[in-house]
CSV table of C-alpha atoms in Angstrom, one decimal:
chain,number,residue,atom,x,y,z
A,122,MET,CA,0.0,0.0,0.0
A,123,LEU,CA,2.8,2.4,0.9
A,124,GLY,CA,4.5,1.3,-2.3
A,125,ALA,CA,1.6,2.8,-4.3
A,126,ILE,CA,1.3,5.9,-2.2
A,127,ILE,CA,5.0,6.8,-2.4
A,128,GLY,CA,5.0,6.3,-6.1
A,129,ASP,CA,2.0,8.6,-6.4
A,130,ILE,CA,3.6,11.3,-4.3
A,131,VAL,CA,6.9,11.1,-6.2
A,132,GLY,CA,5.2,11.3,-9.6
A,133,SER,CA,2.8,14.0,-8.6
A,134,ARG,CA,4.9,17.0,-9.4
A,135,PHE,CA,5.7,15.8,-12.9
A,136,GLU,CA,2.2,14.8,-14.1
A,137,PHE,CA,1.4,18.2,-15.6
A,138,GLY,CA,4.8,19.7,-15.2
A,139,PRO,CA,8.1,19.5,-17.0
A,140,ALA,CA,9.6,16.1,-17.7
A,141,PRO,CA,11.8,14.7,-14.9
A,142,LYS,CA,15.6,14.9,-15.3
A,143,GLU,CA,18.0,12.0,-14.5
A,144,GLY,CA,18.8,11.9,-10.8
A,145,PHE,CA,15.8,14.0,-9.7
A,146,GLU,CA,15.0,14.3,-6.0
A,147,LEU,CA,12.2,11.9,-5.2
A,148,ILE,CA,10.1,13.8,-2.6
A,149,THR,CA,10.2,17.6,-2.4
A,150,ASP,CA,8.0,20.4,-1.1
A,151,GLU,CA,6.4,20.4,-4.6
A,152,CYS,CA,5.0,16.9,-4.1
A,153,SER,CA,1.7,15.9,-2.7
A,154,PHE,CA,-0.7,13.0,-2.7
A,155,THR,CA,-3.2,12.9,-5.5
A,156,ASP,CA,-6.4,11.0,-6.3
A,157,ASP,CA,-4.4,7.8,-6.6
A,158,THR,CA,-3.7,7.9,-2.8
A,159,VAL,CA,-7.2,9.0,-1.9
A,160,CYS,CA,-8.7,6.0,-3.8
A,161,THR,CA,-6.1,3.6,-2.5
A,162,ILE,CA,-6.9,4.6,1.1
A,163,ALA,CA,-10.6,4.2,0.3
A,164,ILE,CA,-10.1,0.6,-0.9
A,165,ALA,CA,-8.1,-0.3,2.1
A,166,ASP,CA,-10.6,1.3,4.5
A,167,ALA,CA,-13.4,-0.6,2.7
A,168,ILE,CA,-11.8,-4.0,3.3
A,169,LEU,CA,-10.6,-3.2,6.9
A,170,SER,CA,-14.0,-1.7,7.9
A,171,GLY,CA,-16.3,-4.1,6.1
A,172,LYS,CA,-17.8,-1.3,4.0
A,173,PRO,CA,-18.9,-1.6,0.3
A,174,TYR,CA,-16.2,-0.4,-2.1
A,175,ARG,CA,-18.5,2.1,-3.7
A,176,ASN,CA,-19.5,3.7,-0.4
A,177,SER,CA,-15.9,4.0,0.8
A,178,LEU,CA,-14.7,5.5,-2.5
A,179,VAL,CA,-17.5,8.1,-2.5
A,180,GLU,CA,-16.9,9.0,1.1
A,181,TRP,CA,-13.2,9.5,0.8
A,182,CYS,CA,-13.3,11.3,-2.6
A,183,ARG,CA,-15.9,13.7,-1.4
A,184,ARG,CA,-13.8,14.3,1.7
A,185,TYR,CA,-10.9,15.2,-0.5
A,186,PRO,CA,-12.5,16.7,-3.6
A,187,ASP,CA,-9.5,18.7,-4.8
A,188,PRO,CA,-6.3,16.7,-4.4
A,189,MET,CA,-3.2,17.7,-6.4
A,190,GLY,CA,-3.9,17.1,-10.1
A,191,GLY,CA,-7.7,16.6,-9.5
A,192,TYR,CA,-9.8,13.7,-10.6
A,193,GLY,CA,-10.7,12.5,-14.1
A,194,THR,CA,-13.9,14.2,-15.4
A,195,MET,CA,-15.9,11.0,-15.6
A,196,PHE,CA,-14.8,9.7,-12.2
A,197,ARG,CA,-15.5,13.0,-10.5
A,198,LYS,CA,-19.0,13.0,-12.0
A,199,TRP,CA,-19.4,9.5,-10.7
A,200,PHE,CA,-18.6,10.1,-7.1
A,201,MET,CA,-20.4,13.5,-6.9
A,202,GLN,CA,-23.7,12.3,-8.3
A,203,ASP,CA,-26.6,11.4,-5.9
A,204,ASN,CA,-27.3,8.0,-7.6
A,205,VAL,CA,-23.8,6.5,-7.8
A,206,LEU,CA,-23.8,4.1,-10.8
A,207,PRO,CA,-20.8,2.6,-12.6
A,208,HIS,CA,-19.8,3.6,-16.1
A,209,ALA,CA,-17.9,1.6,-18.7
A,210,SER,CA,-14.5,3.1,-18.0
A,211,PHE,CA,-11.2,1.5,-18.9
A,212,GLY,CA,-9.2,4.2,-17.3
A,213,ASN,CA,-6.2,3.3,-15.2
A,214,GLY,CA,-8.0,4.4,-12.0
A,215,ALA,CA,-9.2,0.9,-11.2
A,216,ALA,CA,-5.6,-0.5,-11.3
A,217,MET,CA,-3.9,2.3,-9.4
A,218,ARG,CA,-6.1,1.9,-6.3
A,219,VAL,CA,-6.2,-1.9,-6.0
A,220,SER,CA,-3.0,-2.7,-4.1
A,221,PRO,CA,-4.7,-3.3,-0.7
A,222,VAL,CA,-6.6,-6.2,-2.3
A,223,GLY,CA,-3.4,-8.0,-3.3
A,224,TRP,CA,-2.3,-7.9,0.4
A,225,LEU,CA,-5.4,-8.3,2.5
A,226,PHE,CA,-6.8,-11.4,0.8
A,227,HIS,CA,-5.0,-14.7,1.1
A,228,GLU,CA,-6.6,-16.9,-1.5
A,229,TYR,CA,-6.0,-16.3,-5.2
A,230,ASP,CA,-9.7,-16.7,-6.2
A,231,ASP,CA,-10.6,-14.1,-3.5
A,232,VAL,CA,-7.9,-11.7,-4.8
A,233,LYS,CA,-9.3,-11.9,-8.4
A,234,ASP,CA,-12.9,-11.6,-7.2
A,235,GLN,CA,-12.3,-8.7,-4.9
A,236,ALA,CA,-10.2,-6.9,-7.5
A,237,LYS,CA,-13.1,-7.2,-9.8
A,238,GLN,CA,-15.5,-5.9,-7.2
A,239,SER,CA,-13.3,-3.0,-6.3
A,240,ALA,CA,-13.1,-2.0,-10.0
A,241,GLU,CA,-16.6,-2.5,-11.3
A,242,VAL,CA,-18.3,0.0,-8.9
A,243,SER,CA,-16.9,2.8,-11.1
A,244,HIS,CA,-14.9,1.1,-14.0
A,245,CYS,CA,-17.1,-1.7,-15.3
A,246,HIS,CA,-15.4,-2.0,-18.7
A,247,SER,CA,-13.6,-5.4,-19.1
A,248,GLU,CA,-10.3,-3.6,-19.6
A,249,GLY,CA,-10.7,-1.7,-16.3
A,250,ILE,CA,-11.5,-4.9,-14.4
A,251,LYS,CA,-8.6,-6.8,-16.1
A,252,GLY,CA,-6.1,-4.1,-15.2
A,253,ALA,CA,-7.2,-4.2,-11.5
A,254,GLN,CA,-7.1,-8.0,-11.4
A,255,CYS,CA,-3.7,-8.1,-13.0
A,256,VAL,CA,-2.1,-5.7,-10.6
A,257,ALA,CA,-3.7,-7.3,-7.5
A,258,SER,CA,-2.6,-10.8,-8.8
A,259,LEU,CA,1.0,-9.7,-9.3
A,260,ILE,CA,1.2,-8.3,-5.8
A,261,TYR,CA,-0.3,-11.6,-4.4
A,262,TRP,CA,2.0,-13.8,-6.5
A,263,LEU,CA,5.1,-11.9,-5.6
A,264,ARG,CA,4.4,-11.4,-1.9
A,265,THR,CA,3.6,-15.1,-1.5
A,266,CYS,CA,6.5,-16.2,-3.7
A,267,ARG,CA,4.1,-18.0,-6.1
A,268,ILE,CA,6.3,-16.7,-9.0
A,269,THR,CA,9.7,-15.2,-9.3
A,270,LYS,CA,10.5,-11.9,-10.9
A,271,ASP,CA,11.8,-13.7,-13.9
A,272,GLU,CA,8.4,-15.4,-14.3
A,273,VAL,CA,6.3,-12.2,-14.2
A,274,GLU,CA,6.2,-11.5,-17.9
A,275,ASN,CA,5.0,-14.9,-18.9
A,276,SER,CA,2.5,-15.0,-16.1
A,277,VAL,CA,1.0,-11.7,-17.1
A,278,ARG,CA,0.8,-12.8,-20.7
A,279,ARG,CA,-0.8,-16.1,-19.9
A,280,GLY,CA,-3.1,-14.8,-17.2
A,281,PHE,CA,-4.2,-11.5,-18.7
A,282,GLY,CA,-3.1,-11.3,-22.3
A,283,TYR,CA,-0.8,-8.3,-21.8
A,284,GLU,CA,2.3,-7.9,-23.9
A,285,LEU,CA,4.9,-5.8,-22.1
A,286,PRO,CA,6.7,-3.4,-24.5
A,287,PRO,CA,10.4,-2.8,-24.2
A,288,LEU,CA,11.4,0.0,-21.8
A,289,LYS,CA,13.0,2.0,-24.7
A,290,ASP,CA,9.7,2.1,-26.5
A,291,ILE,CA,7.9,3.3,-23.4
A,292,MET,CA,10.5,6.0,-22.8
A,293,ARG,CA,10.3,7.1,-26.5
A,294,ILE,CA,6.5,7.4,-26.4
A,295,GLY,CA,6.7,9.3,-23.1
A,296,SER,CA,9.2,11.7,-24.5
A,297,LEU,CA,6.6,12.6,-27.2
A,298,GLY,CA,4.2,13.8,-24.6
A,299,HIS,CA,1.8,10.9,-24.7
A,300,PHE,CA,-0.4,10.6,-21.7
A,301,ASP,CA,-1.1,6.9,-20.8
A,302,SER,CA,-4.5,7.1,-19.1
A,303,THR,CA,-5.9,3.7,-20.0
A,304,CYS,CA,-5.5,0.4,-18.1
A,305,GLN,CA,-4.4,-1.4,-21.3
A,306,GLU,CA,-1.4,1.0,-21.6
A,307,THR,CA,-0.5,2.0,-18.1
A,308,VAL,CA,-0.6,-1.5,-16.5
A,309,PRO,CA,1.8,-3.2,-18.9
A,310,TRP,CA,4.1,-0.2,-19.0
A,311,ALA,CA,4.2,0.0,-15.1
A,312,ILE,CA,5.0,-3.7,-15.0
A,313,ARG,CA,7.9,-3.3,-17.4
A,314,CYS,CA,9.3,-0.5,-15.3
A,315,PHE,CA,9.2,-2.8,-12.3
A,316,LEU,CA,10.9,-5.6,-14.3
A,317,GLU,CA,13.7,-3.3,-15.3
A,318,SER,CA,14.4,-2.1,-11.8
A,319,THR,CA,17.0,-3.1,-9.3
A,320,ASN,CA,15.3,-1.9,-6.0
A,321,TYR,CA,12.2,0.0,-4.9
A,322,GLU,CA,13.7,3.5,-5.5
A,323,ASN,CA,14.9,2.5,-8.9
A,324,ALA,CA,11.5,1.1,-9.9
A,325,ILE,CA,9.8,4.5,-9.0
A,326,ARG,CA,12.5,6.5,-10.8
A,327,THR,CA,12.1,4.3,-13.9
A,328,ALA,CA,8.3,4.8,-13.9
A,329,VAL,CA,8.5,8.5,-13.5
A,330,MET,CA,11.2,8.9,-16.1
A,331,ALA,CA,8.9,7.2,-18.6
A,332,ASP,CA,6.8,10.5,-18.3
A,333,GLY,CA,3.1,10.6,-19.3
A,334,ASP,CA,0.8,9.8,-16.4
A,335,THR,CA,3.7,9.9,-13.9
A,336,ASP,CA,1.9,9.6,-10.6
A,337,THR,CA,-0.4,6.7,-11.7
A,338,LYS,CA,2.4,4.8,-13.5
A,339,ALA,CA,4.6,5.2,-10.5
A,340,ALA,CA,1.8,4.2,-8.1
A,341,ILE,CA,1.1,1.0,-10.0
A,342,CYS,CA,4.8,0.2,-10.4
A,343,GLY,CA,5.4,1.0,-6.7
A,344,SER,CA,2.5,-1.2,-5.6
A,345,ILE,CA,4.1,-4.2,-7.4
A,346,ALA,CA,7.6,-3.3,-6.3
A,347,GLU,CA,6.6,-3.3,-2.6
A,348,ALA,CA,5.7,-6.9,-2.9
A,349,TYR,CA,9.2,-7.7,-4.0
A,350,TYR,CA,11.6,-5.1,-2.5
A,351,ASP,CA,11.9,-3.3,0.8
A,352,ILE,CA,11.0,0.3,0.8
A,353,PRO,CA,13.6,2.6,2.3
A,354,GLU,CA,12.6,4.0,5.7
A,355,GLU,CA,13.5,7.6,4.6
A,356,LEU,CA,11.0,7.5,1.8
A,357,ILE,CA,8.3,6.2,4.2
A,358,GLU,CA,9.0,9.0,6.6
A,359,LYS,CA,8.9,11.7,4.0
A,360,ALA,CA,5.7,10.4,2.4
A,361,LEU,CA,3.8,10.1,5.7
A,362,ARG,CA,4.6,13.7,6.5
A,363,LEU,CA,2.5,14.7,3.5
A,364,LEU,CA,-0.5,12.7,4.6
A,365,PRO,CA,-3.4,13.8,6.9
A,366,ASP,CA,-3.8,11.8,10.2
A,367,GLU,CA,-6.9,10.0,9.1
A,368,MET,CA,-5.0,8.5,6.1
A,369,ILE,CA,-2.1,7.5,8.3
A,370,ASP,CA,-4.7,5.8,10.6
A,371,VAL,CA,-5.9,3.6,7.7
A,372,ILE,CA,-2.3,2.8,6.8
A,373,ASP,CA,-1.5,1.8,10.4
A,374,ARG,CA,-4.5,-0.5,10.5
A,375,PHE,CA,-3.5,-2.0,7.1
A,376,TYR,CA,0.0,-3.0,8.3
A,377,ASP,CA,-1.3,-4.0,11.7
A,378,ASN,CA,-3.7,-6.4,10.0
A,379,LEU,CA,-0.7,-7.9,8.1
A,380,LYS,CA,1.4,-8.0,11.2
A,381,ILE,CA,4.0,-5.9,9.4
A,382,GLU,CA,5.9,-3.3,11.4
A,383,ILE,CA,6.7,-0.1,9.5
A,384,GLU,CA,9.3,2.3,10.9
A,385,TYR,CA,8.6,6.1,10.7
């Protein structure tokens, strides 16, 4: 969960700003949490509190209606309307918020089913659901050592039909100013950034350097990377300083549930 949140915060200042430079500082005063973090917190809170995903997302997004970068137009309309109904979106929002599912459920069938449920309340297009299921599955597989890092690409291809483009192609497209807002682009691109990484920090840097939707690509990449790498304590401390207490409370409950002690 923190893997996704830190990725979001690191990528936040580049989403609509100038492209990052090699060796950029990860977390600065220009960074903040975005809608990716709000929605990730909402999914975790739904599971931990036994609330419907839809209710938790609406509650948290209305509580934070104007995070850095804002929400997508369709999603904002979704959580602000009185009769909250899903729409056939294949945007990357379903995948960027799903990481708690990959950690808090301990049977693979449950992970896939809950990822679907967490997506379809707002993103009921098959591509939106598939993106969420793929990210949650990878987290589950890696954290439980069902697969090795070397087996990720084939597992993703067999399980979800994604072909992962070479990193050089992702970097080239990003340099052209392309904004990867769909699940079918962002998810395989974020997975490739993880596969080319050597540690958590390097994974986040790689995802942000690919430009485009930097906060969401880094959130998805970071969520997967957390299931494989340790996150540096310094990054955790810096990220948590940027979050309100009620979000930190959900994070504490999340790691307490997993019996994982985080230092900050």
